[in-house]
Each structure stands twice: as structure tokens, then as C-alpha cells.
Coordinates of C-alpha atoms in Angstrom, one line a residue:
Chain A
M1 CA 56.5 -36.8 37.8
Q2 CA 60.3 -37.4 36.5
K3 CA 60.2 -39.3 33.3
T4 CA 63.1 -41.0 31.5
E5 CA 62.8 -43.2 28.4
I6 CA 65.0 -46.3 29.6
A7 CA 65.8 -46.9 33.1
V8 CA 68.3 -49.6 33.6
I9 CA 68.5 -51.2 37.2
G10 CA 71.8 -52.2 38.7
A11 CA 74.9 -50.7 37.4
G12 CA 76.8 -54.2 37.0
P13 CA 78.8 -55.1 34.0
A14 CA 75.3 -55.9 32.3
G15 CA 73.7 -52.7 33.3
L16 CA 76.4 -50.7 32.3
A17 CA 76.9 -52.3 29.1
A18 CA 73.0 -51.9 28.2
A19 CA 72.8 -48.4 29.1
I20 CA 75.6 -47.7 27.2
E21 CA 74.4 -49.4 23.7
A22 CA 71.2 -48.2 24.7
A23 CA 71.9 -44.3 25.0
R24 CA 74.4 -45.2 22.1
A25 CA 71.4 -45.5 20.1
G26 CA 70.0 -42.0 21.0
A27 CA 68.1 -43.3 23.8
Q28 CA 67.8 -41.5 27.2
V29 CA 69.0 -43.8 29.8
T30 CA 68.9 -43.6 33.5
L31 CA 71.1 -46.0 35.0
I32 CA 70.4 -46.7 39.0
D33 CA 72.7 -48.6 41.5
E34 CA 71.9 -48.7 45.3
N35 CA 75.4 -48.7 46.2
E36 CA 77.8 -45.9 46.1
R37 CA 79.8 -46.5 43.2
P38 CA 78.9 -48.5 40.1
G39 CA 80.4 -51.4 38.6
G40 CA 79.1 -54.0 40.4
Q41 CA 81.1 -57.0 41.2
L42 CA 83.5 -56.3 38.3
F43 CA 85.8 -54.2 40.3
K44 CA 86.6 -56.9 42.7
Q45 CA 87.3 -58.7 39.2
I46 CA 91.2 -58.7 39.8
H47 CA 92.0 -61.8 37.6
K48 CA 92.5 -61.7 34.1
F49 CA 89.1 -62.6 31.9
F50 CA 88.9 -65.7 29.2
G51 CA 87.5 -65.8 26.2
S52 CA 88.5 -64.8 23.2
K53 CA 90.1 -61.0 22.0
E54 CA 86.2 -59.5 20.9
H55 CA 85.6 -60.6 24.8
R56 CA 88.6 -58.5 26.0
A57 CA 90.4 -62.0 27.5
G58 CA 93.4 -61.7 29.4
T59 CA 91.9 -58.0 30.3
R60 CA 91.0 -57.8 34.4
G61 CA 87.8 -57.4 35.3
V62 CA 88.6 -53.8 37.1
E63 CA 90.0 -52.4 33.7
I64 CA 87.1 -53.4 31.9
G65 CA 84.6 -51.5 34.4
V66 CA 87.1 -48.3 34.5
D67 CA 86.3 -48.6 30.5
L68 CA 82.7 -49.0 30.8
L69 CA 82.3 -45.8 33.4
E70 CA 83.9 -43.6 31.3
E71 CA 82.1 -45.1 28.2
A72 CA 78.6 -44.5 29.8
K73 CA 79.7 -40.7 30.5
R74 CA 80.7 -40.2 27.4
V75 CA 77.6 -41.4 25.8
G76 CA 75.3 -39.4 28.0
V77 CA 74.0 -42.1 30.5
I78 CA 72.4 -40.2 33.5
T79 CA 73.4 -42.4 36.5
R80 CA 71.9 -42.5 39.8
L81 CA 74.0 -43.9 42.7
N82 CA 72.8 -44.2 46.3
T83 CA 69.4 -44.9 44.9
V84 CA 67.4 -47.8 45.8
V85 CA 64.7 -49.1 43.3
Y86 CA 62.4 -50.6 45.9
G87 CA 59.3 -51.3 43.8
L88 CA 58.0 -51.8 40.0
Y89 CA 54.6 -50.5 39.6
H90 CA 52.0 -50.4 36.7
D91 CA 53.0 -49.0 33.4
K92 CA 56.2 -49.3 33.9
C93 CA 56.8 -47.0 37.2
L94 CA 59.7 -47.2 39.4
G95 CA 59.6 -46.3 43.1
L96 CA 63.0 -44.7 44.2
A97 CA 64.4 -44.3 47.3
C98 CA 67.1 -41.6 47.8
G99 CA 68.7 -40.3 51.0
D100 CA 65.9 -39.1 52.8
H101 CA 63.0 -39.3 50.3
S102 CA 61.4 -41.2 47.8
E103 CA 60.2 -40.9 44.3
D104 CA 58.9 -41.7 41.3
L105 CA 60.3 -42.2 38.3
Q106 CA 58.3 -43.0 35.0
T107 CA 59.8 -44.9 32.1
Q108 CA 58.8 -46.6 29.1
A109 CA 61.3 -49.5 29.0
I110 CA 63.1 -51.0 31.9
I111 CA 66.3 -53.1 32.0
L112 CA 66.8 -55.3 35.1
A113 CA 70.4 -56.1 35.8
T114 CA 70.0 -56.7 39.5
G115 CA 72.2 -59.3 39.2
A116 CA 72.4 -62.3 42.4
S117 CA 72.6 -63.1 45.7
E118 CA 74.7 -65.5 47.5
N119 CA 73.1 -69.1 48.7
V120 CA 74.1 -69.9 52.4
L121 CA 73.9 -73.6 54.1
A122 CA 72.7 -74.0 57.4
F123 CA 74.8 -76.1 59.7
P124 CA 75.1 -76.0 63.5
G125 CA 77.2 -72.8 64.0
W126 CA 76.3 -71.0 60.5
T127 CA 75.4 -67.9 62.6
L128 CA 78.7 -67.5 64.6
P129 CA 80.6 -64.1 63.4
G130 CA 83.6 -65.3 60.7
V131 CA 81.0 -67.5 58.7
M132 CA 80.1 -65.5 55.1
G133 CA 79.6 -65.6 52.0
A134 CA 83.0 -66.2 49.7
G135 CA 81.5 -63.0 47.6
A136 CA 81.8 -61.2 50.8
A137 CA 85.2 -62.1 51.6
Q138 CA 86.1 -60.9 47.8
T139 CA 84.9 -57.5 48.6
L140 CA 86.5 -57.2 51.7
I141 CA 89.7 -58.4 50.6
N142 CA 89.6 -55.8 47.2
I143 CA 87.5 -53.5 47.4
H144 CA 87.9 -52.7 51.1
R145 CA 91.3 -54.1 51.5
V146 CA 90.6 -56.0 54.8
L147 CA 91.4 -59.6 55.9
P148 CA 88.2 -61.2 56.9
G149 CA 90.4 -63.9 58.5
R150 CA 93.6 -66.0 59.0
R151 CA 92.9 -69.1 58.7
I152 CA 90.1 -70.3 56.5
L153 CA 88.0 -72.8 55.0
M154 CA 86.2 -72.8 51.8
V155 CA 83.2 -74.7 51.1
G156 CA 82.9 -75.1 47.4
A157 CA 85.2 -76.0 44.6
G158 CA 83.0 -74.1 41.8
N159 CA 84.7 -71.2 40.2
V160 CA 83.8 -68.7 42.9
G161 CA 85.3 -71.0 45.5
L162 CA 88.7 -71.4 43.7
I163 CA 89.1 -67.7 42.7
V164 CA 88.4 -66.8 46.2
T165 CA 90.7 -68.9 47.7
Y166 CA 93.7 -67.5 45.1
Q167 CA 93.1 -63.8 45.8
L168 CA 93.1 -64.8 49.9
L169 CA 96.2 -66.4 49.8
Q170 CA 97.0 -63.0 47.8
A171 CA 96.3 -61.3 50.4
G172 CA 97.9 -62.8 52.8
A173 CA 95.6 -65.5 54.5
E174 CA 96.5 -69.1 54.8
V175 CA 93.3 -71.5 53.2
V176 CA 93.3 -74.6 55.2
A177 CA 91.4 -76.5 52.7
I178 CA 88.5 -76.6 49.9
I179 CA 85.8 -79.0 50.5
E180 CA 83.3 -79.5 47.9
G181 CA 80.2 -81.8 48.5
L182 CA 80.3 -83.4 44.7
P183 CA 82.8 -86.0 43.6
V184 CA 84.3 -83.5 40.9
I185 CA 85.5 -79.7 41.2
G186 CA 83.3 -77.8 39.6
G187 CA 85.1 -75.0 38.7
Y188 CA 87.8 -74.6 35.5
G189 CA 91.1 -77.0 36.0
V190 CA 93.3 -73.8 35.3
H191 CA 91.9 -72.4 38.8
A192 CA 91.4 -75.5 40.4
S193 CA 95.4 -76.4 39.3
K194 CA 96.4 -72.4 40.6
V195 CA 95.3 -73.2 44.1
R196 CA 96.5 -76.8 44.4
R197 CA 100.2 -75.5 43.3
A198 CA 99.9 -72.9 45.8
G199 CA 99.2 -76.1 48.3
V200 CA 95.9 -75.4 49.2
P201 CA 94.3 -79.1 49.3
I202 CA 90.8 -79.7 47.7
L203 CA 88.4 -82.1 49.2
T204 CA 86.0 -83.3 47.2
S205 CA 83.2 -85.4 48.6
H206 CA 83.7 -83.4 51.7
T207 CA 80.9 -81.1 53.7
I208 CA 81.3 -78.9 56.7
V209 CA 79.3 -80.8 59.5
S210 CA 79.6 -77.8 61.8
A211 CA 81.4 -74.6 63.2
E212 CA 82.7 -74.1 66.5
G213 CA 83.5 -71.4 68.9
G214 CA 82.5 -69.0 71.5
E215 CA 82.3 -65.4 70.4
S216 CA 83.5 -66.2 66.5
V217 CA 84.8 -69.2 65.0
E218 CA 87.6 -71.4 66.1
R219 CA 87.2 -74.3 64.5
A220 CA 85.3 -76.5 61.6
V221 CA 84.5 -80.0 61.9
I222 CA 84.6 -81.6 57.9
A223 CA 83.3 -84.8 57.3
Q224 CA 83.3 -87.6 54.0
V225 CA 79.6 -87.7 52.5
D226 CA 78.4 -90.7 50.3
N227 CA 76.9 -89.8 47.0
R228 CA 73.6 -89.1 48.8
W229 CA 75.2 -86.4 51.2
Q230 CA 75.2 -88.7 53.9
V231 CA 77.9 -87.9 56.1
L232 CA 80.2 -91.3 56.9
C233 CA 80.8 -91.6 60.4
G234 CA 84.0 -92.1 61.6
T235 CA 85.6 -89.6 58.5
E236 CA 85.1 -86.2 60.6
Q237 CA 88.3 -83.8 61.1
T238 CA 88.6 -80.8 63.1
L239 CA 90.3 -77.8 61.4
E240 CA 91.5 -75.0 63.2
V241 CA 90.4 -72.0 61.5
D242 CA 89.1 -68.6 62.1
T243 CA 86.8 -67.8 58.9
V244 CA 84.4 -70.3 56.7
C245 CA 83.5 -68.8 53.4
L246 CA 80.7 -70.2 51.9
A247 CA 80.8 -70.8 48.1
V248 CA 77.6 -72.9 47.5
G249 CA 76.0 -70.8 44.6
L250 CA 74.2 -67.8 43.4
S251 CA 70.5 -67.4 43.1
P252 CA 69.2 -64.5 40.6
L253 CA 68.1 -61.4 42.5
A254 CA 64.6 -61.4 40.6
E255 CA 62.1 -59.6 43.1
L256 CA 61.5 -56.7 40.7
A257 CA 60.9 -59.0 38.0
W258 CA 58.3 -61.1 40.1
M259 CA 56.3 -57.9 41.0
A260 CA 56.2 -56.7 37.1
G261 CA 54.3 -60.4 36.8
C262 CA 57.2 -62.0 34.5
R263 CA 56.7 -65.4 33.7
F264 CA 59.4 -67.8 35.6
S265 CA 61.1 -71.1 34.9
H266 CA 62.9 -73.3 37.6
V267 CA 66.3 -73.8 35.9
P268 CA 69.1 -75.4 38.0
T269 CA 72.0 -75.1 35.7
L270 CA 71.1 -71.2 35.8
G271 CA 70.7 -71.1 39.5
G272 CA 66.9 -71.3 40.2
W273 CA 64.1 -69.3 39.4
V274 CA 64.7 -67.4 36.1
P275 CA 62.5 -65.0 34.2
L276 CA 61.5 -66.4 31.1
H277 CA 63.1 -63.8 28.8
D278 CA 63.0 -64.1 24.4
Q279 CA 66.3 -63.5 22.1
D280 CA 65.7 -60.0 22.6
M281 CA 66.0 -60.7 26.7
Q282 CA 62.5 -59.4 26.9
T283 CA 60.6 -60.6 29.5
S284 CA 57.1 -62.1 29.0
V285 CA 55.9 -58.4 29.7
P286 CA 56.4 -56.2 26.9
G287 CA 59.1 -53.7 27.7
I288 CA 60.9 -55.0 30.6
Y289 CA 64.2 -56.5 29.6
I290 CA 66.6 -58.6 31.7
A291 CA 70.3 -59.3 31.6
G292 CA 73.0 -60.1 33.5
D293 CA 72.6 -62.9 36.4
V294 CA 69.2 -62.4 37.1
A295 CA 68.6 -63.6 33.5
G296 CA 70.6 -67.1 35.0
I297 CA 73.6 -67.1 36.7
E298 CA 76.7 -67.2 34.4
E299 CA 79.8 -64.8 34.1
A300 CA 80.9 -60.9 33.9
S301 CA 81.7 -61.6 30.0
T302 CA 78.3 -63.1 29.3
A303 CA 76.3 -60.5 31.2
M304 CA 77.7 -57.5 29.2
E305 CA 76.9 -59.0 26.1
E306 CA 73.4 -59.9 27.3
G307 CA 73.2 -56.3 28.5
R308 CA 74.1 -55.1 25.2
L309 CA 71.5 -57.1 23.5
A310 CA 69.0 -55.7 25.8
G311 CA 70.2 -51.9 25.2
L312 CA 69.9 -52.4 21.5
A313 CA 66.3 -54.1 22.0
A314 CA 64.8 -51.4 24.0
A315 CA 66.4 -48.7 22.2
G316 CA 64.8 -50.4 18.8
T317 CA 61.3 -50.7 20.4
L318 CA 61.4 -47.1 21.1
C319 CA 62.4 -46.3 17.6
H320 CA 66.3 -45.0 18.1
L321 CA 67.5 -48.0 15.6
S322 CA 65.7 -48.8 12.3
P323 CA 64.7 -52.7 12.6
E324 CA 67.9 -53.8 9.7
V325 CA 70.3 -51.8 11.7
G326 CA 69.1 -53.1 14.9
E327 CA 68.8 -56.5 13.6
I328 CA 72.2 -56.9 12.2
K329 CA 73.8 -55.3 15.6
K330 CA 72.0 -57.8 17.7
S331 CA 72.7 -60.5 16.1
E332 CA 76.4 -59.5 15.9
V333 CA 75.9 -60.1 19.8
R334 CA 74.1 -63.4 20.0
D335 CA 77.2 -64.5 17.8
R336 CA 79.8 -63.3 20.5
L337 CA 77.4 -64.9 23.2
A338 CA 77.2 -68.2 21.5
A339 CA 81.2 -68.2 21.3
L340 CA 80.7 -67.9 25.0
R341 CA 79.0 -70.4 25.8
W342 CA 81.2 -73.4 24.2
G343 CA 83.0 -76.1 25.9
G344 CA 82.3 -78.5 28.5
F345 CA 81.2 -75.5 30.9
G346 CA 79.2 -73.5 28.6
E347 CA 77.5 -76.0 26.7
G348 CA 74.9 -76.8 29.5
R349 CA 74.3 -73.0 30.0
A350 CA 73.7 -72.8 26.3
V351 CA 71.1 -75.7 26.2
A352 CA 69.2 -74.0 29.2
K353 CA 69.3 -70.9 27.5
R354 CA 67.5 -71.7 24.7
Q355 CA 65.0 -73.7 26.8
I356 CA 64.6 -70.7 28.4
I357 CA 63.8 -68.7 24.8
E358 CA 61.8 -71.8 23.5
A359 CA 59.2 -71.9 27.1
R360 CA 59.2 -67.7 26.4
C361 CA 58.0 -67.8 22.6
E362 CA 55.5 -70.7 23.5
A363 CA 53.9 -69.0 26.3
Chain B
M1 CA 71.3 -82.3 62.5
E2 CA 70.1 -80.8 66.1
D3 CA 66.6 -79.3 66.4
D4 CA 67.4 -75.7 67.3
L5 CA 69.9 -75.0 64.4
L6 CA 68.3 -71.3 63.3
I7 CA 67.0 -70.9 59.9
C8 CA 65.5 -67.6 60.1
R9 CA 68.0 -65.3 61.4
C10 CA 66.0 -62.0 61.5
E11 CA 63.0 -63.6 63.5
E12 CA 65.1 -66.3 65.4
V13 CA 62.9 -69.3 63.5
T14 CA 64.2 -72.8 63.7
R15 CA 64.7 -75.8 61.5
S16 CA 62.1 -77.8 63.9
E17 CA 59.2 -75.2 63.7
V18 CA 59.6 -74.9 59.9
E19 CA 59.4 -78.9 59.9
E20 CA 56.7 -78.8 62.3
A21 CA 54.5 -76.3 60.2
I22 CA 55.2 -78.6 57.2
R23 CA 54.1 -81.9 59.2
M24 CA 50.7 -79.5 59.5
G25 CA 50.6 -79.4 56.2
L26 CA 51.8 -76.4 55.0
R27 CA 53.6 -76.6 51.6
T28 CA 54.3 -73.0 50.3
V29 CA 56.9 -70.7 51.5
N30 CA 54.5 -68.1 51.8
E31 CA 52.1 -70.3 54.4
I32 CA 55.2 -71.1 56.5
K33 CA 56.6 -67.8 56.6
R34 CA 52.7 -66.2 57.5
F35 CA 52.8 -69.3 60.6
T36 CA 56.4 -69.1 61.6
R37 CA 57.2 -65.4 60.6
A38 CA 60.5 -67.1 58.9
G39 CA 61.2 -64.4 56.2
F40 CA 59.5 -61.3 57.7
G41 CA 62.5 -60.0 59.2
L42 CA 64.9 -57.1 58.2
C43 CA 66.0 -58.9 55.2
Q44 CA 62.8 -60.1 53.9
G45 CA 63.9 -63.8 53.5
K46 CA 67.2 -63.3 51.1
T47 CA 69.0 -65.6 53.0
C48 CA 66.6 -68.1 54.6
G49 CA 64.1 -68.5 51.7
R50 CA 66.1 -70.7 49.8
L51 CA 66.8 -72.7 52.8
I52 CA 63.3 -72.9 53.5
C53 CA 62.5 -74.0 49.9
D54 CA 65.0 -77.0 50.3
I55 CA 63.3 -78.2 53.6
L56 CA 59.9 -78.1 51.6
I57 CA 62.1 -80.2 48.8
R58 CA 63.1 -82.8 51.1
E59 CA 60.1 -82.9 54.2
A60 CA 57.2 -82.6 51.8
D61 CA 59.1 -84.7 49.0
M62 CA 58.4 -81.9 46.7
A63 CA 60.6 -81.2 43.4
P64 CA 62.5 -77.7 42.9
S65 CA 60.0 -76.6 40.7
E66 CA 57.1 -76.8 42.8
V67 CA 58.3 -74.9 45.3
L68 CA 58.0 -71.0 44.7
P69 CA 59.8 -68.3 46.3
G70 CA 57.6 -66.3 48.9
T71 CA 55.8 -63.2 47.0
S72 CA 57.6 -60.2 46.4
R73 CA 56.3 -56.9 47.4
P74 CA 57.7 -53.2 47.3
P75 CA 59.9 -52.2 49.5
V76 CA 62.5 -54.7 48.1
R77 CA 64.9 -53.3 50.9
P78 CA 64.6 -52.7 54.2
I79 CA 63.6 -48.7 54.2
P80 CA 62.5 -46.5 56.7
T81 CA 59.0 -46.0 56.9
R82 CA 59.8 -41.6 57.0
V83 CA 61.7 -42.0 53.7
L84 CA 58.2 -43.8 52.0
A85 CA 56.0 -41.0 53.4
N86 CA 58.9 -38.3 52.8
R87 CA 57.6 -38.5 48.5
V88 CA 58.8 -35.8 46.5
S89 CA 57.8 -34.7 43.2
K90 CA 60.0 -33.3 40.8
E91 CA 58.7 -32.0 37.0
D92 CA 60.9 -32.6 34.0
E93 CA 62.3 -29.7 33.2

């Protein structure tokens, strides 16, 4: 059977950072991703990141991605692309599917950096071609250079909805409106101002009633809602659009953690069911670590720091770092994480994360 | 909302079928999956799983923390059986 010391599943920002940190400490690391290219969602992030200089604020996600790939190569991370981890079995053995065959990979520690999936809304017409996740639209424009449509309705005014709206405008589409079910805009003010300046109205307390059309979306009906999400009669309006993008949140992709028997907690602030983890990102199953969106929906910058933490911790458990050196390095990362979870938006996540760590310690 | 609204696209299960299952007393995503086949298709409930949780929360008046997702089993991605059957054993050199 093939063996590796540490398997990192998912080569997005969290997985890349974890693999680099563990390999730099001297561990043998295999980084596995089901896609043909590494980077996860990083190469879609053509906007500049926030934070401080240590968090590479002002740098675009794409550039951070290129740097991480080079660094991973330099420190000797073995990267396996087009490879699906289809199962996690007892004693930390992974089932891999690659091309025309499957194989087993025996590991000593596993870092799950599997990311998240987009939530959907079910409304009449939601299965028509032209209704898609906002993340899917972002992949189409920024990776494949294909416009999903000409006239777009964006559902959801969180950061994903706002940023993807701006990028759709840059790609040459018209975004007719952004609607948001809540009475307030969920995303950062700076992103909201940017799309408003570009002339896109943001309608709060509005929902989509239906998408209509023959072969694909031709129009969408929206309406105002009250504070119990009930449509207010007479407020319906029809928008001529060919695309409806859904930016209604993400869910952690945690199947492998469920399979491993990890304990979970339901944390709405972090996207739903999240595996419990300690200060080292270790789950309730010894030797299985998590990092990034699978550990709770946040941002690429926090995902990278969580990855570094998991990579250092896993390498430390396998004696590649002395406990003293490991602790110093980990506490530096924890300080940077705390700095990222600051302010009106970060504070809620900081509180949720503390609760997860406390629940894990009590478990 | 209309009764024939699709919830599980892979298995073509409607919202009214899921609600009927809940009226009959089913209270978990796994039970609803076995009874209606919602979540049994190619995507293994990746799209409809959360929608079904939301319907349970609303129709059965449950707290979100009482509604567990369906059980995860290998394979977590749709993989042809011939790929699983073609199990290659490589030794480390």
C-alpha cells in the first residue's frame, strides 16, 4: 500500500498553506485535489485582499495563489491532481480514485481542507438553465472567460453577491439588480458602495418569487418581504433577465469528517454543521485536522492561517518540530488569526470559533 | 408556493412529496431519503440536502441543530464502479 506521513485533502488556500508549513518542517506531505489545477477558489479572486501587510492586503488572490504553488513545489510537497478522495477509512487510510483506477493511501495524519459548497434556493423556475450559483458564475468569467448571460439578477447582498456583481460588470454583463431578503446589506460597505457607484440598485427586504422562460430564464419576478419572509402582495415586479445568480451562503463540505466520526456542532454564523476543533485545528478524532471553509465559512486569508496552524500541528505531532518551536510558531499564527477576526464582521466569527474550541475541549 | 416544485433534481422529488413524508411522521433527512429517494441521485444530496433540512425545520417545527444532514458514505463523489473495481496496489519504493 502507498504511504504518506501527512495527506492534505484540497489544494485551495487552506490546503496549500497547510502542506507548505508541514513540508517545511520536514514532513512528507501529499496534497490531493480533485481538480486539474490546484488553487481552489484563489484563482477566481481577482480583487485585492483586505487585512494588514502580514495578511498580504492589497495583493490579489491570483498572485497569492501563484506564490503558494511555487513555495509548495520548492519545499517538496507531492501534489496529486485529478484525484478524488472518495472515502476515509479506519486507521486514517484514504480511498483515492484517479483516472481509470482506485488506490489506497495509508496516512499518519490527515488535514481536511475540502472547502464549501454553494447553497441554493428553491423557487418556481429554479431548475431552468440560467439559474446558477454566484460562485459558478465567477468561475465562468474569471477562469473560463465565458459570460454566463447578458442581463443578470443577483440574489444575495453578502460579500460573494457584491464582489461577483462587480466582476460580472467588469466582464461586460449588465447586473439589473441585487436583491437581499434581509433588511440590511450583509457584505462590506466598501464592496456595496462600489456596485452602487456603478449604478446597480441593491434592494433589501426583497426576494425572488420565480424565474420564468421557455428553454431558459427569460425573466424573473421579485417582491418585497416582511420581517417574517412573507411576500407583500402588490409589490411584485418583473425583471427582464437571462441569468439569476444565487449568492445565498455556503455550507462546509464535511462529508469526510462525518465519515471519520468527528463530532460536530451547528453554528449558523459559520455556515451550519461544523466539525469541532481545538486550538491546533485538530478535530475530536486524533490525527485528523481541518482548515479553511470546512472548519466554518470565512475568507481566504483566515483559511491560509488555519492551514498553517494545522500544518504546524500535524508536523509537530509526528515529531518534526520540537514542542517549544512548534508552540512559538503556532502562537504567531493564532495572533494573526485573531487580528483577521476583528471588527463588526470578524467579531461574530471570533466568538463562534471560541465556542467551537471550548466545545471541543469539553467533548 | 406550487406543489410540484422540484426539490431533488436528480431523482425528481417534489416539495409536496417531501412534505407528505413529514406529515406521515418522518423526522430525519435519512428517513426522507429512503422514503422519497430525495438525495439518492448522482449528486448524493449535495444540492437538495440543505433544502430538505429547511423544509423539516419549517414543517416539523424543529430547531436547526436538531436536523442532521444525511449520513455520509463512500464514495463521496460519483465514481464509476469500474474505477472502484480496478483497485491498483502500488508499493512505496
